Amino acid sequence: MNSIGNLVLHLCGNVRQWIVSGVGGEPDVRDRPREFAERGPFAKEELICRLAEAVRQADEVLGTVTAQRLFEPRRIQGFETTRLAAIFDSVAHFKGHTQEIVCLTRIQLGDNYRFEWVPSTRE
């Protein structure tokens, strides 16, 4: 099982490789094994900043992609794909690990886990 910190580093690497590099054309400098081997320590704030920066870079790239370019072939992490497929794969990957982080957080906090928002209506 990976730590939450390692999962955050992994999400940063994936977003940069698949979106910033794969979709946007920036050099691919990812060191995937290091994402899981890193033992920190990292402050929570530093991990949040790293993730926010990776997402900011991805957002910048996605803002430049035209409809015509979405179906252009790309080779990312050894896979033959398109820009559109890379975006969908990266979003699904991000969602999966986010749920994993939520689950680990709930396990660690136990009864102290609290939702920021609770619906106030019956639906």
Tab-separated table of C-alpha atoms in Angstrom:
chain	number	residue	atom	x	y	z
A	1	MET	CA	0.000	0.000	0.000
A	2	ASN	CA	1.305	3.455	-0.855
A	3	SER	CA	1.256	6.451	1.429
A	4	ILE	CA	-0.921	9.462	0.685
A	5	GLY	CA	2.249	11.488	0.038
A	6	ASN	CA	3.483	8.976	-2.532
A	7	LEU	CA	0.076	8.961	-4.216
A	8	VAL	CA	0.149	12.766	-4.472
A	9	LEU	CA	3.639	12.635	-6.023
A	10	HIS	CA	2.367	9.929	-8.384
A	11	LEU	CA	-0.586	12.094	-9.449
A	12	CYS	CA	1.767	15.001	-10.129
A	13	GLY	CA	3.973	12.779	-12.281
A	14	ASN	CA	1.051	11.298	-14.166
A	15	VAL	CA	-0.571	14.664	-14.910
A	16	ARG	CA	2.719	16.103	-16.115
A	17	GLN	CA	3.561	13.058	-18.252
A	18	TRP	CA	0.157	12.518	-19.824
A	19	ILE	CA	-1.188	16.070	-20.083
A	20	VAL	CA	1.690	18.557	-19.909
A	21	SER	CA	4.087	16.413	-21.920
A	22	GLY	CA	1.867	13.990	-23.816
A	23	VAL	CA	-0.855	16.423	-24.808
A	24	GLY	CA	1.099	19.668	-24.601
A	25	GLY	CA	4.430	18.566	-26.029
A	26	GLU	CA	6.698	19.570	-23.154
A	27	PRO	CA	9.682	17.266	-22.487
A	28	ASP	CA	8.828	14.146	-20.490
A	29	VAL	CA	11.012	14.216	-17.389
A	30	ARG	CA	8.992	11.826	-15.242
A	31	ASP	CA	10.750	9.440	-12.864
A	32	ARG	CA	7.829	7.157	-11.977
A	33	PRO	CA	9.753	4.765	-9.677
A	34	ARG	CA	10.910	7.721	-7.575
A	35	GLU	CA	7.283	8.774	-6.967
A	36	PHE	CA	6.800	5.554	-5.000
A	37	ALA	CA	10.310	5.315	-3.510
A	38	GLU	CA	10.300	8.820	-2.004
A	39	ARG	CA	10.199	8.782	1.769
A	40	GLY	CA	10.089	12.538	2.453
A	41	PRO	CA	9.309	13.975	4.788
A	42	PHE	CA	7.071	16.406	2.960
A	43	ALA	CA	4.855	18.922	4.659
A	44	LYS	CA	1.207	18.648	3.664
A	45	GLU	CA	1.377	22.216	2.318
A	46	GLU	CA	4.288	21.339	0.024
A	47	LEU	CA	2.432	18.360	-1.438
A	48	ILE	CA	-0.662	20.501	-1.973
A	49	CYS	CA	1.457	23.130	-3.763
A	50	ARG	CA	3.092	20.506	-5.984
A	51	LEU	CA	-0.272	19.067	-6.951
A	52	ALA	CA	-1.786	22.513	-7.528
A	53	GLU	CA	1.138	23.408	-9.815
A	54	ALA	CA	0.800	20.200	-11.834
A	55	VAL	CA	-2.930	20.820	-12.250
A	56	ARG	CA	-2.277	24.473	-13.176
A	57	GLN	CA	0.156	23.372	-15.886
A	58	ALA	CA	-2.348	20.822	-17.191
A	59	ASP	CA	-5.100	23.442	-17.226
A	60	GLU	CA	-2.848	25.739	-19.234
A	61	VAL	CA	-2.174	22.985	-21.781
A	62	LEU	CA	-5.827	21.983	-22.032
A	63	GLY	CA	-6.754	25.598	-22.739
A	64	THR	CA	-4.670	25.500	-25.911
A	65	VAL	CA	-5.864	22.217	-27.432
A	66	THR	CA	-8.106	22.643	-30.451
A	67	ALA	CA	-10.783	20.162	-31.489
A	68	GLN	CA	-8.725	19.230	-34.557
A	69	ARG	CA	-5.695	18.357	-32.432
A	70	LEU	CA	-7.626	16.053	-30.063
A	71	PHE	CA	-7.390	13.090	-32.431
A	72	GLU	CA	-3.727	13.446	-33.339
A	73	PRO	CA	-1.688	10.385	-32.425
A	74	ARG	CA	0.632	10.561	-29.440
A	75	ARG	CA	3.027	8.108	-27.800
A	76	ILE	CA	2.901	8.424	-24.030
A	77	GLN	CA	4.574	6.096	-21.525
A	78	GLY	CA	5.008	3.558	-24.324
A	79	PHE	CA	1.341	3.630	-25.354
A	80	GLU	CA	0.014	4.678	-28.741
A	81	THR	CA	-2.924	6.978	-28.073
A	82	THR	CA	-4.509	10.301	-29.010
A	83	ARG	CA	-4.598	13.559	-27.118
A	84	LEU	CA	-8.272	13.000	-26.300
A	85	ALA	CA	-7.676	9.471	-24.978
A	86	ALA	CA	-4.713	10.733	-22.936
A	87	ILE	CA	-6.928	13.365	-21.323
A	88	PHE	CA	-9.660	10.858	-20.488
A	89	ASP	CA	-7.154	8.323	-19.163
A	90	SER	CA	-5.458	10.915	-16.986
A	91	VAL	CA	-8.756	12.163	-15.553
A	92	ALA	CA	-9.867	8.600	-14.718
A	93	HIS	CA	-6.458	7.866	-13.181
A	94	PHE	CA	-6.670	11.033	-11.078
A	95	LYS	CA	-10.174	10.144	-9.898
A	96	GLY	CA	-9.159	6.624	-8.898
A	97	HIS	CA	-6.216	7.727	-6.795
A	98	THR	CA	-8.231	10.574	-5.282
A	99	GLN	CA	-10.735	8.013	-4.027
A	100	GLU	CA	-7.839	5.946	-2.674
A	101	ILE	CA	-6.531	9.009	-0.800
A	102	VAL	CA	-9.995	9.668	0.647
A	103	CYS	CA	-10.242	6.051	1.785
A	104	LEU	CA	-6.794	6.125	3.424
A	105	THR	CA	-7.659	9.415	5.119
A	106	ARG	CA	-10.881	7.975	6.500
A	107	ILE	CA	-9.036	4.910	7.806
A	108	GLN	CA	-6.363	7.045	9.470
A	109	LEU	CA	-8.786	9.523	11.032
A	110	GLY	CA	-11.457	7.013	12.000
A	111	ASP	CA	-14.222	8.713	13.970
A	112	ASN	CA	-12.472	12.076	13.565
A	113	TYR	CA	-13.160	12.081	9.811
A	114	ARG	CA	-15.607	14.866	8.985
A	115	PHE	CA	-17.207	15.923	5.731
A	116	GLU	CA	-16.743	19.593	4.814
A	117	TRP	CA	-20.232	19.656	3.367
A	118	VAL	CA	-23.293	17.721	4.409
A	119	PRO	CA	-26.521	18.024	2.421
A	120	SER	CA	-29.255	19.886	4.283
A	121	THR	CA	-32.106	18.574	2.159
A	122	ARG	CA	-33.463	15.036	1.997
A	123	GLU	CA	-32.437	14.436	-1.623
